[in-house]
Amino acid sequence: MEHSECSCEQCQLRTIFFSHIVETQLNNICSLKRETTFEIGDSITKENTPIREFMYIKKGLVKLSKTAPDGKDQIISFAKPFDFVSLLSIFSESKYQYSVTAIQRTTVCKLDLRIIKEFACKNALFAMDLITAVSKASDSIILENLTIRRKNLKGRVAHLLLYFSTHIFRSNTFILPISRREIAEYIGMTTENVIRTLSEFKKDNIIKSEGKEITITNMKRLQSVSEFG
Amino acid sequence: MEHSECSCEQCQLRTIFFSHIVETQLNNICSLKRETTFEIGDSITKENTPIREFMYIKKGLVKLSKTAPDGKDQIISFAKPFDFVSLLSIFSESKYQYSVTAIQRTTVCKLDLRIIKEFACKNALFAMDLITAVSKASDSIILENLTIRRKNLKGRVAHLLLYFSTHIFRSNTFILPISRREIAEYIGMTTENVIRTLSEFKKDNIIKSEGKEITITNMKRLQSVSEFG
DNA sequence: CGCGGCTTTGATGTTCATCAAGTAAAGTGG
DNA sequence: CCACTTTACTTGATGAACATCAAAGCCGCG
């Protein structure tokens, strides 16, 4: 974890997320921000710790997870910049319900949550922007979970590969930022069966893979497996 | 579906949900409300239809569901009064992502969504209340789904029985408001296996059941099945 | 270098879905 | 109101899908 600075003037989030905050107030907010960079595997927030900050991802990739009573992790979702993942329970709970962990080098901008709440209490349009963001973030998690639940093992693995290929990397070739075990924790299957499925995709020439490097060689086939599997 | 009226003066939701709206404005809002009563099985909202209204449940019980491309339904959650289920995607989407159906005689209060949005845009404290409600509603759905996913068949059925017993009816004896198939659609198993599990619970003297009437006779045992199963 | 974590494959067993068949209950039209 | 159709419920038999257990190779790291 390291601290760095990046100019607020060029921040794209500024126009998207704070569009209803006037310039003078915004500069005020920006002057209070703390920017932090997390390395792969670094914990950004931990479940059951108090929520004190409002955070957004400027760069990188994170996973959202929760540890079950038996010690096993469940991955809830992944988030990239503009996904505003830290919105999830910050307005309903005083403690994090989920952990957030960097799965790529990730830069996060933090603001004191009290300041954000104060602003929201005074600026209704900003509050409305927050509602929309919260609503979108939760909606996509709920929908994605439903989608995964109705697929079988192969369909789920195919779905995950397509998710990273189209949503995250926008390329047929990419470095999987997560381990086989993490895939399993996300799709709700065992590590062994995830590996078996990937091997099978490889044997059937649907993908090429070497370690974490994946190339989708037969996109149509993979899509069909995801849809009907 | 029938229309009726119930005095706003006694409405409990008034104090909870509209606590930051001044009396005169509130009376304004209340005068625009439309109250509707739905019978069991009646559709309250249908997925893919435009969202025009802000709704809250005053009485009864509903299920939230979505139809998969193959025609099979998935039940996302159940909601009782004060659960504000219609909050789910109304601020992020223009169409309902989910269907809401009455599983008990249910009374719903409807307000033009534009009016609510207008109020929220002017009244930041009200908007903050909305954020909290949206956040709570989605959080509990996401958490509940995670909880169910890590249980096996018996654990899931036990969990559902406990959910209705403790959350909804607050009694060891209750009339299940849903069919075996709906239980299956909620916990993600087949109808046959839900029935088999209930029969087994009955044989093991964990529950008594006759049709939809359920009595939990061995609560500790059922809790243990839910926890470890 | 050795240890632990990640990956891989195979063998085995359990859990659960599917298929089939029948009863009961509830809605439908003549 | 009764025959008819449909939907819900139930049980059993079978097989497929998936978890578990075991063993070994690989890689990074202290």
Tab-separated table of C-alpha atoms in Angstrom, chain A residues 3-93:
chain	number	residue	atom	x	y	z
A	3	HIS	CA	0.243	6.950	-1.041
A	4	SER	CA	0.412	9.031	-4.169
A	5	GLU	CA	-1.283	11.993	-5.736
A	6	CYS	CA	-3.043	12.483	-8.992
A	7	SER	CA	-4.569	15.720	-10.044
A	8	CYS	CA	-8.252	16.119	-9.399
A	9	GLU	CA	-8.538	18.393	-12.392
A	10	GLN	CA	-8.282	15.494	-14.801
A	11	CYS	CA	-10.352	13.092	-12.752
A	12	GLN	CA	-13.106	11.647	-14.894
A	13	LEU	CA	-15.115	10.738	-11.855
A	14	ARG	CA	-15.407	14.402	-11.138
A	15	THR	CA	-17.779	15.007	-13.996
A	16	ILE	CA	-19.673	11.765	-13.622
A	17	PHE	CA	-20.184	11.442	-9.956
A	18	PHE	CA	-19.980	14.943	-8.679
A	19	SER	CA	-21.766	16.661	-11.506
A	20	HIS	CA	-24.259	18.259	-9.157
A	21	ILE	CA	-21.718	19.748	-6.825
A	22	VAL	CA	-20.630	23.254	-7.652
A	23	GLU	CA	-17.000	23.952	-8.460
A	24	THR	CA	-16.076	25.680	-5.218
A	25	GLN	CA	-17.537	22.921	-3.070
A	26	LEU	CA	-15.926	20.316	-5.262
A	27	ASN	CA	-12.494	21.808	-4.841
A	28	ASN	CA	-13.207	21.737	-1.174
A	29	ILE	CA	-13.959	18.017	-1.332
A	30	CYS	CA	-10.984	17.259	-3.533
A	31	SER	CA	-8.616	18.938	-1.152
A	32	LEU	CA	-9.671	16.466	1.513
A	33	LYS	CA	-9.253	13.324	-0.544
A	34	ARG	CA	-6.605	10.738	0.174
A	35	GLU	CA	-5.402	8.602	-2.667
A	36	THR	CA	-3.966	5.165	-1.977
A	37	THR	CA	-2.512	2.500	-4.229
A	38	PHE	CA	-2.909	-1.154	-3.325
A	39	GLU	CA	-0.819	-4.018	-4.663
A	40	ILE	CA	-2.277	-7.351	-5.754
A	41	GLY	CA	-3.640	-9.175	-2.724
A	42	ASP	CA	-3.768	-6.074	-0.520
A	43	SER	CA	-6.867	-5.748	1.572
A	44	ILE	CA	-8.739	-2.502	0.906
A	45	THR	CA	-11.559	-3.025	3.377
A	46	LYS	CA	-12.282	-5.899	5.730
A	47	GLU	CA	-15.744	-7.118	6.695
A	48	ASN	CA	-16.871	-6.220	10.217
A	49	THR	CA	-14.636	-3.180	10.432
A	50	PRO	CA	-16.252	0.241	10.835
A	51	ILE	CA	-17.061	2.168	7.691
A	52	ARG	CA	-15.402	5.534	7.934
A	53	GLU	CA	-14.649	6.353	4.372
A	54	PHE	CA	-16.297	6.777	1.052
A	55	MET	CA	-14.100	5.186	-1.582
A	56	TYR	CA	-13.998	4.919	-5.312
A	57	ILE	CA	-11.725	3.012	-7.610
A	58	LYS	CA	-9.702	5.159	-9.982
A	59	LYS	CA	-7.620	2.412	-11.506
A	60	GLY	CA	-7.292	-1.339	-11.182
A	61	LEU	CA	-9.552	-4.210	-10.265
A	62	VAL	CA	-10.927	-5.545	-6.983
A	63	LYS	CA	-12.947	-8.447	-5.665
A	64	LEU	CA	-15.751	-8.203	-3.144
A	65	SER	CA	-15.986	-11.164	-0.828
A	66	LYS	CA	-17.343	-12.463	2.416
A	67	THR	CA	-16.014	-15.181	4.694
A	68	ALA	CA	-18.557	-17.807	5.730
A	69	PRO	CA	-18.676	-19.040	9.343
A	70	ASP	CA	-16.801	-22.193	8.286
A	71	GLY	CA	-13.920	-20.040	7.052
A	72	LYS	CA	-14.582	-20.458	3.347
A	73	ASP	CA	-14.719	-17.349	1.185
A	74	GLN	CA	-17.487	-16.455	-1.202
A	75	ILE	CA	-16.803	-13.908	-3.920
A	76	ILE	CA	-19.754	-11.617	-4.535
A	77	SER	CA	-18.530	-9.577	-7.465
A	78	PHE	CA	-15.646	-7.870	-9.156
A	79	ALA	CA	-15.358	-4.166	-9.685
A	80	LYS	CA	-13.387	-1.859	-11.902
A	81	PRO	CA	-13.214	1.948	-12.011
A	82	PHE	CA	-16.646	3.587	-12.168
A	83	ASP	CA	-18.296	0.594	-10.510
A	84	PHE	CA	-18.458	2.365	-7.147
A	85	VAL	CA	-18.313	-0.833	-5.239
A	86	SER	CA	-17.853	0.729	-1.844
A	87	LEU	CA	-21.375	2.103	-2.048
A	88	LEU	CA	-22.861	-1.214	-1.131
A	89	SER	CA	-23.710	-0.953	2.523
A	90	ILE	CA	-22.182	2.326	3.547
A	91	PHE	CA	-25.554	3.989	3.942
A	92	SER	CA	-27.321	1.172	5.720
A	93	GLU	CA	-24.675	-0.295	7.995
